[in-house]
């Protein structure tokens, strides 16, 4: 059953690819220029080319037929292709008969076949071919009435009966007419089938819309047609044809420098229509999904597929490519301009993929550093991927700087790669600190402050880059070319990348400042109080040589309680409010009888890093911010470069052509 389901899924996609290919051809076909060429040729007197408006109507009819083929149910689509295949087989059979009759006329021999070896060979070859055609037609149409597909055998039967050659020519024409009448009869008998299908489809669609709504209908069609996979297959076929055309017309293989130019121009040729652009978008999304899946598998093995993250589906990269292409008018440019612009867009998409890989690797690397896992292979995989994410974005930035002169606009373009490398460097630094803490079996002093400074430095640099992009975008909007899409993206960028980041950073700073003030306002426990308490810190499960006392009478390490206060302002045990006012100096000591939730029995002590890792992560949450949807992620990555794209394209086009071409 699994194999059958896979075959049905392959047929569901493969049989619909020609309909999109037809849409692509119809979009590229310029009817007006076609008729201008006809008028300058010898076909101008042909009555078929006299009615231009009829051809225009046929052009739109082609669109309708393509859409019908695209939306047909799989069963009817398979049946339609079988009918088309049968028609092609019948045409091939008549071609064989015509070639045989022509060869017999050229030879001029009308005697018995067995007396002429060449004539016998021609007859045997034609007969075998015709029998194969008849058998295939019978199998395709699933009928035992093989005589329905045997009309093209009449010239062979006549030749076997020693009929004159002139009569055989007439019999061949009669066989063609008879087959044509059969096809017309079949079409006439099934004339109402399209109407019945349309009526049934309309009734089902109306019921779905009435019960579930238009959104459910759109999602149902999206899933049934498998549009992402369909457009990806269509684009890959288009790209393969483009590559094959190039190499079939070249005698010598291209050089290494020309390979990059060939790759870009081939992609540019395959995204000159809305259909091919959608195909490229879905192809990039699937490539990004494959890279991110390999990244997860490399880090976690098969466990990565148990807790799959819906944030990393390749959707961000595809939507980024689509918005940039629409914003810059990619399909309206010439091929060489389109290839240049694609080089910049693909650079941004690759930088976005690397950023997504870092988002996958960052928590895994930090968890390995804070855990007791001693597997060297896991640590090697995590560190090696981080080193790759450290070096490769820097290499990308270096390579693009080799093509263009360094200025402010180029710095904005490569800012994503530079920030990725800086963030990886910070992750590796925190990982090293965790490993040092694990080897020492004791907490590193001011670890939280170091982590806060590392993350804060990266966030500050990212905020400054976002602020520069907003400033330039506003200046371009006010003094340069104004567009609705550009202004919308500037507003989204200013909200998500500037305003929200500034709010999160300021809230994080206030939380840390208030936590420090509250810890300083709490009294320190004396040695006698610690001896009477005789318990461990309820946060880190470690012995307490020094502690602070909360207003509710609980003892904690000052550093542990400070990390807790970064998250919430209540006691970790009783959840009572911790006020920042200082208690009197003669504060009452802790009661001798501990409350019911306090235990003198010490649980088994675990390494400090394993127990405090959760609290450390909680203390970083104000710096990381809440999880972002794919829409927010697109705005965060897209808006860094949109403002300078138009200026950058026109400024460096001549340098690109001189360097690459």
C-alpha positions as a printed Julia matrix, in Angstrom:
661×3 Matrix{Float64}:
   0.0     0.0     0.0
   2.86    2.37    0.74
   4.33    1.82   -2.73
   0.94    2.39   -4.33
   0.44    5.61   -2.37
   3.87    6.84   -3.44
   3.14    6.04   -7.08
  -0.15    7.92   -6.86
   1.64   10.92   -5.3
   4.25   10.88   -8.08
   1.54   10.68  -10.75
  -0.41   13.47   -9.06
   2.6    15.77   -9.45
   4.15   14.52  -12.69
   0.95   14.59  -14.73
   0.28   18.23  -13.8
   3.73   19.55  -14.74
   2.84   19.83  -18.5
  -0.09   22.11  -17.65
   2.26   24.59  -15.95
   4.7    24.23  -18.85
   1.84   25.19  -21.18
   1.06   28.22  -19.0
   4.74   29.2   -19.19
   4.76   28.92  -23.0
   1.51   30.89  -23.35
   2.85   33.65  -21.1
   6.04   33.94  -23.13
   4.22   33.84  -26.47
   3.72   37.32  -27.92
   0.76   37.04  -30.32
   1.32   40.45  -31.94
   4.97   39.8   -32.82
   4.0    36.32  -34.0
   1.53   37.73  -36.54
   4.04   40.37  -37.64
   6.44   37.58  -38.53
   3.65   35.73  -40.35
   2.86   38.83  -42.41
   6.48   39.06  -43.54
   6.62   35.35  -44.48
   5.06   33.24  -47.19
   2.32   32.03  -44.84
   0.56   35.37  -45.03
  -1.81   34.04  -47.71
  -2.77   31.01  -45.63
  -6.38   31.42  -44.43
  -5.47   29.99  -41.05
  -3.38   33.07  -40.31
  -5.82   35.68  -41.55
  -7.8    36.04  -38.33
  -5.68   37.59  -35.64
  -8.46   37.93  -33.09
  -9.31   34.27  -33.45
  -5.75   33.45  -32.46
  -6.07   35.78  -29.47
  -9.2    33.95  -28.37
  -7.4    30.64  -28.82
  -4.59   32.07  -26.68
  -7.02   32.62  -23.8
  -8.66   29.27  -24.43
  -5.22   27.74  -23.94
  -5.03   29.38  -20.51
  -8.42   27.95  -19.59
  -7.46   24.46  -20.76
  -4.21   24.64  -18.78
  -6.05   25.58  -15.62
  -8.57   22.79  -16.21
  -5.75   20.27  -16.63
  -4.11   21.65  -13.49
  -7.22   21.2   -11.34
  -8.58   17.92  -12.72
  -8.85   15.05  -10.21
  -6.1    12.49  -10.5
  -8.36    9.69  -11.83
  -9.73   11.83  -14.66
  -6.27   13.22  -15.36
  -4.82    9.72  -15.74
  -7.68    8.77  -18.06
  -7.12   11.88  -20.16
  -3.42   11.1   -20.54
  -4.29    7.54  -21.57
  -6.58    8.89  -24.27
  -3.85   11.22  -25.49
  -1.35    8.35  -25.48
  -3.74    6.21  -27.53
  -4.14    9.01  -30.07
  -0.37    9.33  -30.36
  -0.01    5.57  -30.86
  -2.62    5.64  -33.62
  -0.79    8.51  -35.26
   2.48    6.56  -35.02
   0.76    3.53  -36.62
  -0.43    5.57  -39.58
   3.02    7.09  -39.92
   4.45    3.57  -40.16
   1.86    2.65  -42.8
   2.58    5.78  -44.82
   6.33    5.15  -44.7
   5.8     1.54  -45.77
   3.59    2.53  -48.7
   6.11    5.17  -49.77
   8.97    2.66  -49.66
   6.95    0.21  -51.73
   6.2     2.89  -54.31
   9.89    3.73  -54.49
  10.82    0.08  -55.05
   8.1    -0.49  -57.7
   7.9    -4.21  -57.0
   4.32   -5.61  -57.08
   5.03   -9.36  -57.04
   4.79  -11.83  -54.19
   6.65  -10.79  -51.06
   8.48  -14.08  -50.52
  10.22  -13.72  -53.9
  11.89  -10.4   -52.97
  13.96  -10.47  -49.74
  14.05   -6.67  -49.35
  10.32   -6.37  -49.81
   9.81   -9.19  -47.32
  12.03   -7.44  -44.76
  10.11   -4.18  -45.15
   6.8    -5.99  -44.76
   7.93   -7.93  -41.7
   9.28   -4.81  -39.97
   6.12   -2.8   -40.68
   3.87   -5.67  -39.57
   5.7    -6.09  -36.25
   5.53   -2.36  -35.6
   1.81   -2.24  -36.37
   1.08   -5.24  -34.14
   2.97   -3.57  -31.27
   0.91   -0.38  -31.8
  -2.37   -2.31  -31.81
  -1.43   -4.24  -28.67
  -0.39   -1.09  -26.81
  -3.6     0.7   -27.76
  -5.67   -2.25  -26.57
  -3.78   -2.37  -23.25
  -4.01    1.37  -22.69
  -7.75    1.48  -23.41
  -8.27   -1.77  -21.46
 -10.35   -3.48  -24.14
 -10.12   -6.77  -26.02
 -11.62   -5.3   -29.19
  -8.27   -4.93  -30.88
  -9.89   -4.43  -34.29
 -10.85   -0.89  -33.24
  -7.16    0.07  -33.46
  -6.24   -1.99  -36.56
  -7.24    0.31  -39.4
  -3.61    1.13  -40.18
  -3.06   -2.58  -40.92
  -5.19   -2.37  -44.07
  -2.29   -1.29  -46.39
  -0.24   -4.28  -45.19
  -3.12   -6.68  -45.73
  -3.68   -5.24  -49.22
   0.0    -5.63  -50.06
  -0.12   -9.23  -48.86
  -3.07   -9.82  -51.2
  -1.04   -8.42  -54.17
  -3.23   -5.36  -54.59
  -1.72   -2.8   -57.03
   0.37   -0.08  -55.44
  -1.92    2.74  -56.65
  -4.83    1.06  -54.88
  -2.76    0.6   -51.72
  -2.26    4.38  -51.6
  -6.03    4.83  -51.69
  -6.5     2.15  -49.0
  -3.96    3.95  -46.77
  -5.94    7.2   -47.06
  -9.17    5.33  -46.33
  -7.57    3.85  -43.18
  -6.56    7.31  -41.99
 -10.07    8.66  -42.59
 -11.59    5.69  -40.8
  -9.36    6.23  -37.75
 -10.23    9.93  -37.77
 -13.94    9.08  -37.82
 -13.4     6.75  -34.87
 -11.74    9.54  -32.92
 -14.54   11.97  -33.79
 -17.16    9.45  -32.71
 -15.37    8.96  -29.39
 -15.18   12.72  -28.83
 -18.86   13.17  -29.71
 -19.93   10.37  -27.35
 -17.98   12.02  -24.49
 -18.92   15.59  -25.36
 -20.9    16.12  -22.15
 -18.17   14.72  -19.88
 -16.45   18.12  -19.32
 -19.81   19.71  -18.55
 -20.7    16.98  -16.05
 -17.27   17.26  -14.42
 -17.6    21.04  -14.14
 -21.09   20.71  -12.71
 -19.99   18.15  -10.12
 -16.93   20.21   -9.19
 -19.03   23.36   -8.79
 -21.5    21.56   -6.54
 -18.73   20.14   -4.34
 -16.93   23.48   -4.15
 -20.15   25.26   -3.2
 -20.77   22.74   -0.42
 -17.23   23.13    0.95
 -17.44   26.93    0.87
 -20.85   26.91    2.54
 -19.78   24.57    5.34
 -16.1    25.41    5.92
 -15.43   28.7     4.1
 -13.05   29.89    1.4
  -9.94   29.42    3.52
 -10.68   25.72    4.0
 -11.29   25.38    0.27
  -7.97   27.04   -0.54
  -6.11   24.81    1.93
  -7.81   21.72    0.52
  -6.82   22.59   -3.05
  -3.28   23.43   -1.88
  -2.92   19.99   -0.28
  -4.58   18.04   -3.09
  -2.57   19.68   -5.87
   0.66   19.71   -3.8
   1.48   23.09   -5.31
   4.95   23.57   -3.71
   6.23   20.22   -4.99
   4.5    20.76   -8.34
   6.11   24.14   -8.96
   9.48   22.87   -7.76
   9.38   19.95  -10.24
   8.29   22.32  -13.01
  11.2    24.69  -12.3
  13.74   21.87  -12.11
  12.59   20.57  -15.5
  12.87   24.08  -16.9
  16.34   24.53  -15.43
  17.51   21.14  -16.73
  16.29   22.01  -20.23
  18.15   25.32  -20.05
  21.41   23.63  -19.0
  20.99   20.95  -21.68
  20.39   23.6   -24.35
  23.52   25.45  -23.34
  25.84   22.43  -23.36
  24.32   20.99  -26.55
  25.25   24.17  -28.43
  28.81   24.39  -27.03
  31.72   22.25  -28.16
  34.12   23.12  -25.34
  33.34   22.94  -21.61
  33.17   26.33  -19.87
  35.94   27.51  -17.58
  35.59   27.78  -13.82
  34.9    31.52  -14.03
  32.22   30.96  -16.63
  30.49   28.27  -14.57
  29.26   30.8   -12.02
  28.05   33.08  -14.78
  26.37   30.1   -16.51
  24.65   29.13  -13.27
  23.32   32.64  -12.66
  22.21   33.24  -16.25
  20.48   29.84  -16.35
  18.55   30.7   -13.2
  17.79   34.13  -14.66
  16.41   32.52  -17.83
  14.21   30.3   -15.69
  12.51   33.08  -13.71
  11.25   35.44  -16.41
   7.53   34.7   -15.79
   5.39   34.6   -12.64
   5.1    30.81  -12.93
   8.83   30.2   -13.16
   9.46   32.73  -10.37
   7.08   30.8    -8.11
   8.91   27.64   -9.09
  12.23   29.2    -8.08
  10.73   30.37   -4.77
   9.48   26.89   -3.88
  12.76   25.33   -5.03
  14.74   27.66   -2.76
  12.35   26.83    0.11
  12.88   23.09   -0.35
  16.64   23.53   -0.65
  16.66   25.57    2.57
  14.49   22.93    4.26
  16.89   20.2     3.15
  19.93   22.1     4.44
  18.27   22.81    7.8
  17.13   19.19    8.11
  20.69   17.99    7.46
  21.89   20.46   10.08
  19.48   19.03   12.65
  20.41   15.47   11.73
  24.12   16.27   11.98
  23.68   17.72   15.46
  21.14   15.35   17.0
  20.82   12.31   14.75
  17.38   10.75   14.5
  16.29   12.46   17.72
  16.06   15.7    15.76
  12.91   14.47   13.99
  11.07   13.7    17.24
  10.84   17.33   18.33
  10.7    19.09   15.0
  10.66   22.88   15.1
   8.05   24.37   12.81
  10.02   27.63   12.67
  12.66   26.14   10.38
  10.72   24.98    7.33
  12.55   26.98    4.67
   9.56   29.3     4.41
  11.52   32.34    5.53
  14.04   32.02    2.72
  11.4    31.45    0.03
   9.28   34.41    1.1
  12.39   36.59    1.31
  13.25   35.68   -2.28
   9.69   36.33   -3.46
   9.39   39.75   -1.79
  12.79   40.89   -3.03
  11.98   39.73   -6.57
   8.63   41.52   -6.62
  10.05   44.66   -5.02
  12.89   44.98   -7.52
  10.84   43.97  -10.59
  13.02   40.95  -11.31
  10.95   39.38  -14.11
  10.8    42.66  -16.03
  14.59   43.01  -16.37
  16.79   41.75  -19.15
  18.65   38.49  -18.63
  22.03   40.04  -17.75
  20.4    42.51  -15.32
  18.34   39.71  -13.84
  21.43   37.53  -13.34
  23.21   40.34  -11.5
  20.25   41.03   -9.24
  19.84   37.33   -8.53
  23.45   37.14   -7.33
  22.63   39.68   -4.61
  19.27   38.11   -3.73
  20.76   34.61   -3.51
  23.55   35.98   -1.3
  20.87   37.3     1.07
  18.99   33.99    0.96
  22.15   32.0     1.78
  22.86   34.38    4.66
  19.31   33.76    5.9
  19.86   29.98    5.74
  23.06   30.34    7.76
  21.2    32.4    10.34
  18.53   29.68   10.61
  21.26   27.07   11.04
  22.67   29.13   13.9
  19.23   29.35   15.52
  19.13   25.54   15.44
  22.69   25.03   16.69
  22.81   27.72   19.4
  20.58   26.08   22.06
  22.07   22.63   21.36
  25.63   23.89   21.81
  24.76   25.71   25.04
  22.89   22.67   26.36
  25.9    20.46   25.67
  28.16   22.9    27.46
  25.93   22.99   30.53
  25.12   19.27   30.67
  27.1    16.3    31.96
  27.18   14.63   28.55
  30.77   13.45   27.97
  30.24   12.22   24.4
  33.14   13.65   22.42
  31.34   12.96   19.13
  28.38   15.15   20.13
  30.68   17.95   21.22
  32.73   17.61   18.03
  29.64   17.87   15.82
  28.35   20.91   17.66
  31.68   22.74   17.71
  32.5    21.87   14.08
  29.17   23.25   12.9
  29.75   26.43   14.9
  33.2    26.79   13.35
  31.65   26.38    9.9
  29.07   29.06   10.73
  31.9    31.26   11.96
  34.11   30.93    8.88
  31.68   30.55    5.96
  29.67   33.8     6.46
  32.96   35.68    6.77
  34.18   34.01    3.58
  30.96   34.99    1.8
  31.39   38.6     2.89
  35.01   38.54    1.73
  34.08   37.14   -1.7
  31.36   39.7    -2.38
  33.75   42.47   -1.3
  36.16   41.24   -4.01
  33.57   42.06   -6.69
  32.5    45.47   -5.4
  34.04   48.46   -3.67
  33.4    48.67    0.07
  30.95   51.4     1.05
  27.96   51.89    3.3
  25.5    50.04    1.03
  27.74   47.01    0.69
  28.17   46.98    4.46
  24.41   46.76    4.87
  24.25   43.87    2.4
  26.9    41.84    4.24
  25.79   42.88    7.73
  23.74   39.7     8.17
  26.79   37.51    7.5
  29.01   39.57    9.78
  26.46   39.48   12.6
  26.07   35.72   12.18
  29.82   35.25   12.63
  29.8    37.51   15.69
  26.89   35.63   17.22
  28.65   32.3    16.65
  31.74   33.72   18.32
  29.64   34.66   21.36
  28.04   31.21   21.45
  31.45   29.53   21.37
  32.68   31.8    24.16
  29.74   30.88   26.38
  30.24   27.21   25.52
  33.91   27.42   26.58
  32.91   29.07   29.86
  30.4    26.31   30.53
  33.01   23.66   29.84
  35.51   25.38   32.15
  32.85   25.52   34.84
  32.1    21.83   34.34
  35.77   20.86   34.58
  36.28   22.94   37.74
  33.19   21.38   39.4
  32.48   24.82   40.83
  30.61   27.86   39.55
  32.55   30.56   37.76
  32.2    33.89   39.46
  30.09   36.46   37.57
  29.2    33.9    34.88
  25.81   35.52   34.4
  27.35   38.94   33.89
  29.71   37.59   31.21
  26.84   35.9    29.37
  24.77   39.07   29.58
  27.62   41.17   28.17
  28.27   38.73   25.29
  24.62   38.59   24.25
  24.15   42.28   24.86
  27.08   43.19   22.59
  25.65   41.18   19.71
  22.15   42.59   20.19
  23.53   46.12   20.35
  25.4    45.67   17.06
  22.29   44.23   15.44
  20.22   47.13   16.76
  22.7    49.69   15.37
  22.6    48.06   11.92
  18.8    48.08   11.99
  18.81   51.73   13.03
  21.12   52.64   10.12
  18.85   50.85    7.65
  15.78   52.66    9.0
  17.56   56.01    8.76
  18.6    55.37    5.17
  15.16   54.03    4.25
  13.45   57.11    5.64
  15.85   59.39    3.74
  15.2    57.46    0.5
  11.45   57.68    1.08
  11.52   61.42    1.74
  14.11   62.56   -0.81
  14.29   59.69   -3.3
  11.89   57.3    -5.0
   8.77   56.53   -2.93
   6.97   53.18   -3.21
   4.14   51.65   -1.22
   5.98   48.38   -0.65
   9.19   50.12    0.38
   7.35   52.33    2.86
   5.46   49.34    4.27
   8.65   47.37    4.79
  10.33   50.38    6.39
   7.46   50.65    8.88
   7.57   46.93    9.63
  11.34   47.09   10.0
  11.15   50.1    12.31
   8.58   48.31   14.49
  10.1    44.83   14.68
  13.82   45.58   14.46
  14.07   48.94   16.2
  11.11   49.6    18.49
  10.6    46.06   19.82
  14.33   45.45   20.19
  14.76   48.72   22.07
  11.86   47.8    24.36
  13.25   44.33   25.08
  16.74   45.67   25.75
  15.48   48.39   28.09
  13.21   45.96   29.96
  16.12   43.57   30.36
  18.28   46.35   31.78
  15.54   47.43   34.22
  14.96   43.85   35.38
  18.63   43.35   36.1
  18.92   46.69   37.9
  15.87   46.0    40.06
  17.16   42.51   40.85
  20.49   43.92   42.03
  18.72   46.51   44.19
  16.48   43.88   45.77
  19.39   41.57   46.53
  21.3    44.46   48.16
  18.26   45.33   50.27
  17.93   41.79   51.71
  19.85   40.99   54.92
  22.76   38.58   54.85
  22.5    35.45   56.97
  24.97   35.1    59.8
  27.01   31.98   60.49
  24.68   31.09   63.37
  21.61   31.43   61.21
  23.17   29.22   58.53
  24.06   26.61   61.13
  20.52   26.64   62.55
  19.04   26.49   59.04
  21.27   23.53   58.02
  19.86   23.24   54.48
  20.89   23.73   50.88
  19.93   26.43   48.41
  16.56   25.45   46.92
  17.6    26.86   43.52
  21.0    25.26   42.86
  20.9    22.38   45.42
  24.35   23.37   46.78
  25.54   23.99   50.33
  25.3    27.57   51.51
  28.38   29.23   52.98
  26.69   32.6    52.54
  23.06   33.45   51.9
  20.45   36.17   51.91
  17.17   35.97   53.82
  13.9    36.85   52.12
  11.09   38.66   54.01
   9.27   35.33   54.2
  12.23   33.74   55.99
  13.79   31.61   53.25
  17.52   31.28   52.58
  19.1    31.42   49.1
  22.45   32.13   47.5
  22.52   35.79   46.52
  23.6    34.98   42.94
  20.93   32.29   42.54
  18.16   34.53   43.84
  19.32   37.34   41.58
  18.95   35.08   38.53
  15.5    34.09   39.75
  14.49   37.72   40.1
  15.39   38.29   36.45
  12.35   36.17   35.64
   9.82   37.03   38.34
   9.59   39.02   41.56
   8.31   36.3    43.92
   9.95   33.9    46.33
  10.93   30.64   44.6
   9.41   28.56   47.43
   6.26   30.32   48.69
   5.79   32.77   45.8
   5.43   35.68   48.18
   6.25   39.14   46.89
   9.82   40.27   47.53
   9.83   43.96   48.38
  12.86   46.08   47.66
  12.68   48.04   50.95
  15.43   47.2    53.4
  14.42   45.27   56.5
  15.34   46.53   59.99
  18.77   45.69   61.19
  17.33   43.62   64.07
  15.41   41.38   61.75
  14.17   38.26   63.42
  16.14   35.14   62.65
  14.64   32.31   60.79
  12.32   30.12   62.85
  13.77   26.99   64.37
  10.95   24.88   63.01
  11.04   25.07   59.25
   7.77   25.39   57.33
   6.22   22.28   55.76
   7.79   22.93   52.39
  11.35   23.2    53.78
  13.3    19.99   54.25
  16.43   19.3    56.22
  17.02   16.09   54.3
  19.51   16.91   51.57
  18.74   15.5    48.13
  21.61   13.97   46.15
  23.82   16.81   44.95
  24.32   17.16   41.22
  26.98   19.24   39.46
  26.28   22.91   39.65
  26.12   23.5    35.91
  23.5    20.81   35.32
  21.19   22.23   38.0
  21.6    25.91   37.2
  21.44   25.7    33.42
  17.68   26.24   33.38
  18.0    29.29   35.58
  20.8    30.64   33.43
  18.64   30.26   30.34
  15.8    32.0    32.12
  18.09   34.88   32.96
  18.9    35.27   29.25
  15.27   35.28   28.1
  14.9    39.08   28.3
  17.85   39.36   25.92
  16.6    36.7    23.52
  13.0    37.84   23.36
   9.88   35.83   22.56
   9.76   33.32   19.71
   9.08   34.92   16.36
   6.67   33.79   13.7
   7.87   33.29   10.15
   6.37   36.67    9.19
   8.44   38.43   11.85
  11.55   36.48   10.83
  11.07   37.61    7.23
  10.78   41.25    8.31
  13.84   40.95   10.55
  16.05   39.58    7.77
  14.53   41.26    4.76
  14.44   44.83    5.95
  18.19   45.15    6.47
  18.8    45.32    2.74
  15.59   46.42    1.02
  16.32   50.14    1.26
  19.61   50.04   -0.62
  18.66   47.36   -3.2
  17.56   49.72   -5.98
  20.51   52.09   -5.6
  22.95   49.24   -5.18
  21.78   47.47   -8.34
  22.25   50.45  -10.63
  25.47   51.56   -8.99
  27.4    48.3    -9.38
  25.94   46.78  -12.51
  28.78   47.93  -14.77
  31.41   46.67  -12.32
  29.67   43.28  -12.21
  29.53   42.95  -15.99
  33.2    43.88  -16.38
  34.27   41.49  -13.62
  32.16   38.41  -14.38
  31.54   38.56  -18.12
